[in-house]
Coordinates of C-alpha atoms and ligand atoms in Angstrom, one line a residue:
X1 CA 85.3 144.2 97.1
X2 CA 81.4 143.6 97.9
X3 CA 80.7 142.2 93.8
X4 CA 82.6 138.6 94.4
X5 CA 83.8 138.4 91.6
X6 CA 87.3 138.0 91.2
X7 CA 90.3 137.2 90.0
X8 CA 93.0 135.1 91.7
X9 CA 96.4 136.1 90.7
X10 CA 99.5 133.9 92.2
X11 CA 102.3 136.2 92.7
X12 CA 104.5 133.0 94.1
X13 CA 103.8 130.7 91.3
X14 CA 105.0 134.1 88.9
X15 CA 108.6 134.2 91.1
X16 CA 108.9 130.8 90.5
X17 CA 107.8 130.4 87.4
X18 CA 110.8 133.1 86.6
X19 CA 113.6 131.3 88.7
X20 CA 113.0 127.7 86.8
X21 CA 113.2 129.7 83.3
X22 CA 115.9 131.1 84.2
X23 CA 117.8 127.6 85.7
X24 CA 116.6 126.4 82.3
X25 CA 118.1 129.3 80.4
X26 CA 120.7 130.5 82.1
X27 CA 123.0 131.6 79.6
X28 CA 121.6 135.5 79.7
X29 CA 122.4 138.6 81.8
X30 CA 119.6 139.9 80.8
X31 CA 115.6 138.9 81.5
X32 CA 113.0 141.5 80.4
X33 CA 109.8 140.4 81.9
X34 CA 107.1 142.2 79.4
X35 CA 104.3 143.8 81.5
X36 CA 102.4 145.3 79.0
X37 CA 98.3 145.4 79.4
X38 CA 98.9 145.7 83.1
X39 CA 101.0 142.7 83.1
X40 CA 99.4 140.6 80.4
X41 CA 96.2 141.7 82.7
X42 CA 97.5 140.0 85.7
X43 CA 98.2 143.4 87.5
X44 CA 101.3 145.5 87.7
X45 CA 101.4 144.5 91.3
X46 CA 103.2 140.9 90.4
X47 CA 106.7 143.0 89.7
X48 CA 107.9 142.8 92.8
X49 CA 107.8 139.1 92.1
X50 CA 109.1 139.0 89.3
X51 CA 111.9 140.7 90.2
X52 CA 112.4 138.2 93.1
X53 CA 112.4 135.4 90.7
X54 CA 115.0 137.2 88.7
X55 CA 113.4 139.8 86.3
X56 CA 116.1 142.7 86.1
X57 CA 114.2 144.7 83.0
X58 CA 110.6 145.3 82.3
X59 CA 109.5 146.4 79.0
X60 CA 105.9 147.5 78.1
X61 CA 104.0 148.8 74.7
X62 CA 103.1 152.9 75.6
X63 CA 105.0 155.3 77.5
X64 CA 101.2 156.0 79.5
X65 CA 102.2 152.0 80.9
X66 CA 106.0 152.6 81.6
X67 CA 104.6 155.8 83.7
X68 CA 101.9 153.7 85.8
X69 CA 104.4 151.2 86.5
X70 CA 107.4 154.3 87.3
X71 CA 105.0 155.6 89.9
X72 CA 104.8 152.3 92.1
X73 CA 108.8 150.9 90.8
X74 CA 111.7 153.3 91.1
X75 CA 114.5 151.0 90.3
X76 CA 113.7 148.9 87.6
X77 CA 114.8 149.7 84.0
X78 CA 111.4 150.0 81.3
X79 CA 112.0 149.6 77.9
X80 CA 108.6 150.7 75.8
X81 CA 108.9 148.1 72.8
X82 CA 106.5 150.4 70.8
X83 CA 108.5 154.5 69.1
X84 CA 106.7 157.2 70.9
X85 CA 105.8 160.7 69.9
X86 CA 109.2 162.4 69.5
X87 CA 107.3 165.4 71.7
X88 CA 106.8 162.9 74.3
X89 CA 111.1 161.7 74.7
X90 CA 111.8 164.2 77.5
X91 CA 109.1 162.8 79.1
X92 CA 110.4 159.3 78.8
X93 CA 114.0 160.3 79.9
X94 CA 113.0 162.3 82.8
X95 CA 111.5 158.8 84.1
X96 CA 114.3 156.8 83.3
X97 CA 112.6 155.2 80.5
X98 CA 113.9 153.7 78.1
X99 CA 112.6 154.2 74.3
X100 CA 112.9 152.3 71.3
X101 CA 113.9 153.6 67.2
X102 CA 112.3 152.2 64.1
X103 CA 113.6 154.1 61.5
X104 CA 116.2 156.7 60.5
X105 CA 114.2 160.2 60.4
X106 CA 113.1 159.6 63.5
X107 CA 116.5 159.0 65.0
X108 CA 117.7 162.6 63.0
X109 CA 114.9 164.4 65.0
X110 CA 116.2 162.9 67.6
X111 CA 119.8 163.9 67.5
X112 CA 119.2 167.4 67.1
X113 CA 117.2 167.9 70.7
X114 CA 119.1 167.8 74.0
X115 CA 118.0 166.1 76.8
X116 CA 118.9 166.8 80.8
X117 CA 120.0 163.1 81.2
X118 CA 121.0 160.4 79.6
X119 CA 118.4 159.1 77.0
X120 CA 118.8 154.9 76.5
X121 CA 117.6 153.9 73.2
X122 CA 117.4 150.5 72.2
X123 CA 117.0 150.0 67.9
X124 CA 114.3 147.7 66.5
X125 CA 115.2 145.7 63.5
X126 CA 112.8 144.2 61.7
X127 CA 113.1 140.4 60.9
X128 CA 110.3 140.0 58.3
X129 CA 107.3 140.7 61.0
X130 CA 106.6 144.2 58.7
X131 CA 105.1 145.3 61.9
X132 CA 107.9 148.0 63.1
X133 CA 111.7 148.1 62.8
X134 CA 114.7 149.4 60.7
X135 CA 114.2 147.2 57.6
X136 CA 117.2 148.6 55.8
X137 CA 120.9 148.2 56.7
X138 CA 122.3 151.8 55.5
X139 CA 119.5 153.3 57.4
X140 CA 120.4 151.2 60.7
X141 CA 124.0 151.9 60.0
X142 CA 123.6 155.8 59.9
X143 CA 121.4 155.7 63.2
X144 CA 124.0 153.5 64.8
X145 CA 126.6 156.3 63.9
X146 CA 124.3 159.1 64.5
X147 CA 123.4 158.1 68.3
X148 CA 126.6 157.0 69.0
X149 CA 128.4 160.2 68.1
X150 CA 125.7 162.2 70.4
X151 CA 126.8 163.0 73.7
X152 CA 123.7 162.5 75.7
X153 CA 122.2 159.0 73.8
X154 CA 123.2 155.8 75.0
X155 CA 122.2 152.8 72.4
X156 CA 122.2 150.3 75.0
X157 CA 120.1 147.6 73.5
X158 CA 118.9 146.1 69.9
X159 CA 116.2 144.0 69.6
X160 CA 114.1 142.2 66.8
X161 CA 110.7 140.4 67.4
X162 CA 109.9 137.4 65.5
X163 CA 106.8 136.6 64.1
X164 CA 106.7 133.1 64.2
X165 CA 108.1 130.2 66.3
X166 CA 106.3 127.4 65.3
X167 CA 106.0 123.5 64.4
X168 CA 107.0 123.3 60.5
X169 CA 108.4 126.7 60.8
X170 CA 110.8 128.4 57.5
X171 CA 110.2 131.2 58.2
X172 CA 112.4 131.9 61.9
X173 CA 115.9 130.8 60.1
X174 CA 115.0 133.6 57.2
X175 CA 114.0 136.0 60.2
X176 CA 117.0 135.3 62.0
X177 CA 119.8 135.1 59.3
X178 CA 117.8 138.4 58.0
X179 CA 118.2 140.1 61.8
X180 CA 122.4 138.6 61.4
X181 CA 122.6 140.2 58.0
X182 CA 120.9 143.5 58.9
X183 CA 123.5 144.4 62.1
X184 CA 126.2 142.8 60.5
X185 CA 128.3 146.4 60.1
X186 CA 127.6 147.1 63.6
X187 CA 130.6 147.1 66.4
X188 CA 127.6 144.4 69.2
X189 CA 130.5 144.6 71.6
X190 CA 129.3 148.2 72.1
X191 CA 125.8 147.8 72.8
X192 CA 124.9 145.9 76.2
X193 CA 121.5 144.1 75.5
X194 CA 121.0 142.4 72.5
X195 CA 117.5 140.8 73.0
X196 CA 115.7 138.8 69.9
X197 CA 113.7 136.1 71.7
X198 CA 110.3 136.1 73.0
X199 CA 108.5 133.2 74.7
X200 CA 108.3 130.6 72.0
X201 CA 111.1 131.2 70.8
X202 CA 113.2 130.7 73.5
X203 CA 111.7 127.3 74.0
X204 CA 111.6 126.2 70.2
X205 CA 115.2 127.1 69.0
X206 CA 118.6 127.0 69.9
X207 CA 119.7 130.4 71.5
X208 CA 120.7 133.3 68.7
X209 CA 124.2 134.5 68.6
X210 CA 125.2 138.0 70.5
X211 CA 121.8 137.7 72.5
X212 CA 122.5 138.6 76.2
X213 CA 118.8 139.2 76.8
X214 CA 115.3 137.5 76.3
X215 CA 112.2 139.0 76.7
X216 CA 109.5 136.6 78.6
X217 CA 106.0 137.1 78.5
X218 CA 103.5 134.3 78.2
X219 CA 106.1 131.4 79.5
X220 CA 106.8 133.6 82.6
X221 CA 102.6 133.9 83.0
X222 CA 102.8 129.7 82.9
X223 CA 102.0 128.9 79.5
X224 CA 104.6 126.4 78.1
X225 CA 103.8 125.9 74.5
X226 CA 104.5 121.9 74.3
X227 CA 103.5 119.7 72.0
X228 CA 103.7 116.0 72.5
X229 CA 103.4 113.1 69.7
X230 CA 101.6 109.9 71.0
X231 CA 102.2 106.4 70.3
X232 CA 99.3 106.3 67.4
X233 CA 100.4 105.4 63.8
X234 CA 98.4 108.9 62.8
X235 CA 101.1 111.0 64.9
X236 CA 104.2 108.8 63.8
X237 CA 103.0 110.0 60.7
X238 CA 102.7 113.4 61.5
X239 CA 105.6 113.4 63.2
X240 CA 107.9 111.7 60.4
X241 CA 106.2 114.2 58.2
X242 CA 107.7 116.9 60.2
X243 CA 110.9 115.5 60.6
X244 CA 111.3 115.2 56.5
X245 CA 109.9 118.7 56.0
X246 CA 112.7 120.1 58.1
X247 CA 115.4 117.9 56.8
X248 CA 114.3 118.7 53.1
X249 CA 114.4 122.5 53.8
X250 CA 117.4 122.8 56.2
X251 CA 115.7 123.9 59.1
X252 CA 117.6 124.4 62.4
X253 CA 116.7 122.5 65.5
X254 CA 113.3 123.0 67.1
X255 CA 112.3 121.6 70.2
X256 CA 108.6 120.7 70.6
X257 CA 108.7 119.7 73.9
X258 CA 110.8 120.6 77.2
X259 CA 111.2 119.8 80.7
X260 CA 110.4 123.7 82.0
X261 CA 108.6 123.7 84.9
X262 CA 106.0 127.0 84.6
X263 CA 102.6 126.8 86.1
X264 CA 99.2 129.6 85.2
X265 CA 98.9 131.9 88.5
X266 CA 95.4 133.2 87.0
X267 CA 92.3 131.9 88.2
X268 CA 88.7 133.5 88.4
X269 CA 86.1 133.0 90.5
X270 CA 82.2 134.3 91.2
X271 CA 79.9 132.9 93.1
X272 CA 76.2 132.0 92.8
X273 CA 73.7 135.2 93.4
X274 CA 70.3 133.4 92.6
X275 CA 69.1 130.1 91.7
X276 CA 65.5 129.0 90.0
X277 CA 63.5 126.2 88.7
X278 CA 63.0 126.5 85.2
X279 CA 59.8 124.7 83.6
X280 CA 60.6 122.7 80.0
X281 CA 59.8 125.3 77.0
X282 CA 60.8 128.5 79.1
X283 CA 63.9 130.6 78.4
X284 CA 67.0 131.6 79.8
X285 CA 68.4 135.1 79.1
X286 CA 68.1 137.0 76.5
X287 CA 66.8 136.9 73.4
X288 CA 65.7 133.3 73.6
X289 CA 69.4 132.0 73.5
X290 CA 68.5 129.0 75.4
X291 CA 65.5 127.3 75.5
X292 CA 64.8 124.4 78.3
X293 CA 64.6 120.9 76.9
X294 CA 63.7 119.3 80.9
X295 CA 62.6 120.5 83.8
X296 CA 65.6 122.5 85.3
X297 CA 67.9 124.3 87.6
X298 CA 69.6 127.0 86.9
X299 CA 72.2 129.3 88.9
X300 CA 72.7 133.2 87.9
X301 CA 76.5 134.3 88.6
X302 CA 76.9 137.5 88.9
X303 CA 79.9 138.1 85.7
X304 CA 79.6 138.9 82.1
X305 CA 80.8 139.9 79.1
X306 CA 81.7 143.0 80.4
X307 CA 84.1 141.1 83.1
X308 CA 85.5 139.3 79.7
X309 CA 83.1 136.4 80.3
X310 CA 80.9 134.9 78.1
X311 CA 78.5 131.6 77.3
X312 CA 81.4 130.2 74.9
X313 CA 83.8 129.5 77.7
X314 CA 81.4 126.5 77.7
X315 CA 81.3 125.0 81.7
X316 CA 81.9 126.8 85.1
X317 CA 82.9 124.5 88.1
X318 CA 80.9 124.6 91.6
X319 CA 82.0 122.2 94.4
X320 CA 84.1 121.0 92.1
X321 CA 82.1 119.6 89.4
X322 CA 81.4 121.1 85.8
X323 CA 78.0 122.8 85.0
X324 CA 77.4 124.2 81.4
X325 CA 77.0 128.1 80.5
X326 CA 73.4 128.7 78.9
X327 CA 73.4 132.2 78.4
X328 CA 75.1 135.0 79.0
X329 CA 74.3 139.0 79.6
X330 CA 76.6 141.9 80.1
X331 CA 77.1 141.2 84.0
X332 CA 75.7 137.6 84.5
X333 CA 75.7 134.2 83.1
X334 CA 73.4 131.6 83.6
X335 CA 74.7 128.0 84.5
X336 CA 72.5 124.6 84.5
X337 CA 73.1 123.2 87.9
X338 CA 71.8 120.4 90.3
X339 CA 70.4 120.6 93.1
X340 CA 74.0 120.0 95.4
X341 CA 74.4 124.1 94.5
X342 CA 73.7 126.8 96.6
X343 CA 73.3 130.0 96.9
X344 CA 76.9 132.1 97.8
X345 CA 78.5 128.4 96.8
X346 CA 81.7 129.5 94.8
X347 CA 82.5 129.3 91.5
X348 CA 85.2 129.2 89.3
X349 CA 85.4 130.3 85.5
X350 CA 88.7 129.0 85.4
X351 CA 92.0 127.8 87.3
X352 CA 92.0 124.9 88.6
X353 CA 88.9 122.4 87.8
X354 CA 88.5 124.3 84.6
X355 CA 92.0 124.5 82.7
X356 CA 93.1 127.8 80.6
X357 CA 93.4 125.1 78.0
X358 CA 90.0 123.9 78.2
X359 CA 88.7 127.6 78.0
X360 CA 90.9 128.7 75.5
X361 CA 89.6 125.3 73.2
X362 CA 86.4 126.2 73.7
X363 CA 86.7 129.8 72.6
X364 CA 89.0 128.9 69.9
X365 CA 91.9 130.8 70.8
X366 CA 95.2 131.1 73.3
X367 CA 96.1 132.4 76.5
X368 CA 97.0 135.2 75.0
X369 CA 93.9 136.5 74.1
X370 CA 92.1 134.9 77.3
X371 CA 93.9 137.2 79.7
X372 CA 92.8 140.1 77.5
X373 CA 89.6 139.6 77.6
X374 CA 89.3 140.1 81.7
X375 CA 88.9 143.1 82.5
X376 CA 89.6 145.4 84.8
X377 CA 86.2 145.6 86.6
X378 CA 87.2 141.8 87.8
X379 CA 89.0 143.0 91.4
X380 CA 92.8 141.0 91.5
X381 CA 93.5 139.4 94.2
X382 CA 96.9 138.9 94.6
X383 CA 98.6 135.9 96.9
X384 CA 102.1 136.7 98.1
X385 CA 104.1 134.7 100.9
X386 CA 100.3 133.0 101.2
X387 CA 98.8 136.1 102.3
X388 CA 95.9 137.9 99.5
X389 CA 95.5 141.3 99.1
X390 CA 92.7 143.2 96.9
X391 CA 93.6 145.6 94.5
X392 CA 91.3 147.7 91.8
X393 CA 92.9 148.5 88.9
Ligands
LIG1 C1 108.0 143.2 71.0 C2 107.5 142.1 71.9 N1 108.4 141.4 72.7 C3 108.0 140.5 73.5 C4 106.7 140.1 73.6 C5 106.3 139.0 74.5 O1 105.9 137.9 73.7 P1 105.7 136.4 74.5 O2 104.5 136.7 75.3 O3 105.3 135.5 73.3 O4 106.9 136.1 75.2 C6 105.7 140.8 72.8 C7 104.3 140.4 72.9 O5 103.4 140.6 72.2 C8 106.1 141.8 71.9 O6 105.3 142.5 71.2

């Protein structure tokens, strides 16, 4: 790496992170860590972590990502959540990959084509997301019968996705009593992992019936969705409010907040490239953006919007302390400093001065879309039994 600009990725905190879910939820034989988007951008390079912590299935969104990751990871099963091109199914089996069936006229090309091994299918049902998934039960009861009666198919899992998981939530018990009333013909004992919640959801409700699987993406990455109520008369109200709603409309249990102990293992980090006085009136950056109100300093740090960063993030910490984003460029931003800064002082975008949370306010959005948005020009630098290594993706 000669740009330093980085990204910090703690494989250690990941392991853990997956152990204390799984002391917390222990009640599952099966736990799918989802490494799609090169592990939620972390880097494919954290699965042998995960699998330390406890991770016995990965599942990712395109065969092209359950390939990258087979080259590196033998062993470990891959679901891809996502139906592929039928062409593509040989592929997919050869690899020990495992695919996933959304509706019935795929399933009957399917049956007609022979493969050399085993293929393992796991069935999506659709719960109300109208994203993917068998949404009709004669149609999920035919491809039940139709795999099942093939010789070289294996329906070893059945999965639904739910859309929402949230605070004064009706729709999850519609999802969920849909999902029940969907499979209901279906013999479960036969088919191994039955896996219906993601993140949220396992930390919101009470675990579905038949599940013996979970799939964990954000939680396992550190983000615990909590929300607390303070001691202020406004969030008694809320909160009464929320208790009545469910009460009123018969809504099962959901648990706001937990005890889970998950921590963030991302963090990024530059460091100042070039620092200069800036006169009251003058500019910073393009376009006019910014304009000086005093006499200033200002640092220039050499990543962008093409790195995934830009002048919304709001502040940057150096040495500690917070300095505010003027302007940004494709490969630079410029920062308001004082004159404690200097040049090759590092700085961090986010981690541990600057909180995801913080970021993710000021941009208006969620973890989620915050790991997106790196990308993969920013080097990952991984931390494993305290030692780092670089890796380009
Ligand atoms: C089908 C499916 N399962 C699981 C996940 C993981 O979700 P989460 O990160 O909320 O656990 C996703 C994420 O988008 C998904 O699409």
């Amino acid at each position: 790496m000669y740009r330093k600009t980085y990204a910090l990725i703690n494989n250690d905190i990941l392991e853990e992170n997956v152990k204390n879910i799984k002391k917390k939820y222990n009640d599952y034989k099966y736990y799918i860590g989802v490494v799609k988007n090169n592990a939620y951008n972390h880097g494919i390079h954290i699965i042998p972590s995960l699998i330390k912590g406890g991770i016995n299935y990965l599942a990712v969104s395109s065969l092209d990502e359950a390939l990258e990751i087979r080259k590196y990871y033998l062993d470990i099963p891959i679901l891809i959540l996502e139906p592929i091109d039928i062409e593509n199914v040989d592929i997919a089996c050869k690899n020990d990959i495992t695919i996933s069936v959304d509706n019935l006229d795929y399933v009957k090309e399917l049956v007609t084509k022979k493969y050399k091994k085993e293929l393992k299918i796991h069935m999506i049902i659709d719960s109300g997301m109208n994203r993917l998934g068998f949404q009709n039960k004669d149609d999920i009861n035919e491809s039940y019968k139709l795999i099942n009666e093939s010789d070289n198919m294996f329906l070893e899992g059945l999965f639904t996705h739910f859309a929402t998981s949230g605070f004064m939530d009706s729709y999850y018990d519609r999802a969920l009593n849909k999902t029940y009333e969907l499979i209901s013909d279906l013999d479960l004992s036969k088919i191994p992992i039955i896996h219906f919640a993601r993140s949220l959801t396992l930390i919101r409700h009470d675990k579905c019936k038949y599940t013996t699987g979970i799939r964990l993406g954000i939680l396992m990455y550190g983000y615990n969705s909590i929300i607390k109520y303070s001691t202020s008369l406004k969030d008694y109200l809320r909160c009464k409010k929320r208790e009545n709603y469910l009460k009123k409309n018969h809504i099962s249990p959901t648990y706001l907040d937990n005890d889970l102990n998950v921590k963030p293992a991302f963090s990024l980090y530059s460091k100042v490239i070039s620092i200069r006085e800036v006169k009251k009136g003058e500019i910073v950056g393009y376009d006019a953006n910014y304009i000086a109100k005093d006499d200033m300093l200002v640092a220039t740090i050499p990543i962008g919007y093409a790195d995934g960063v830009n002048r919304n993030f709001g502040n940057v910490a150096i040495n500690k302390k917070k300095y505010p984003i003027l302007n940004d460029c494709m490969d630079m931003i410029m920062v308001e400093i004082d004159n404690t800064v200097k040049i090759n002082d590092e700085v961090e975008i986010f981690g541990n001065i600057i909180s995801q949370e913080e970021v993710c306010k000021n941009l208006g959005t969620n973890a989620y879309h915050l790991y997106s948005f790196i990308s993969n020009r920013v080097v990952r630098v991984h931390i494993e039994n305290n030692e780092k290594s670089e890796i380009k993706y």
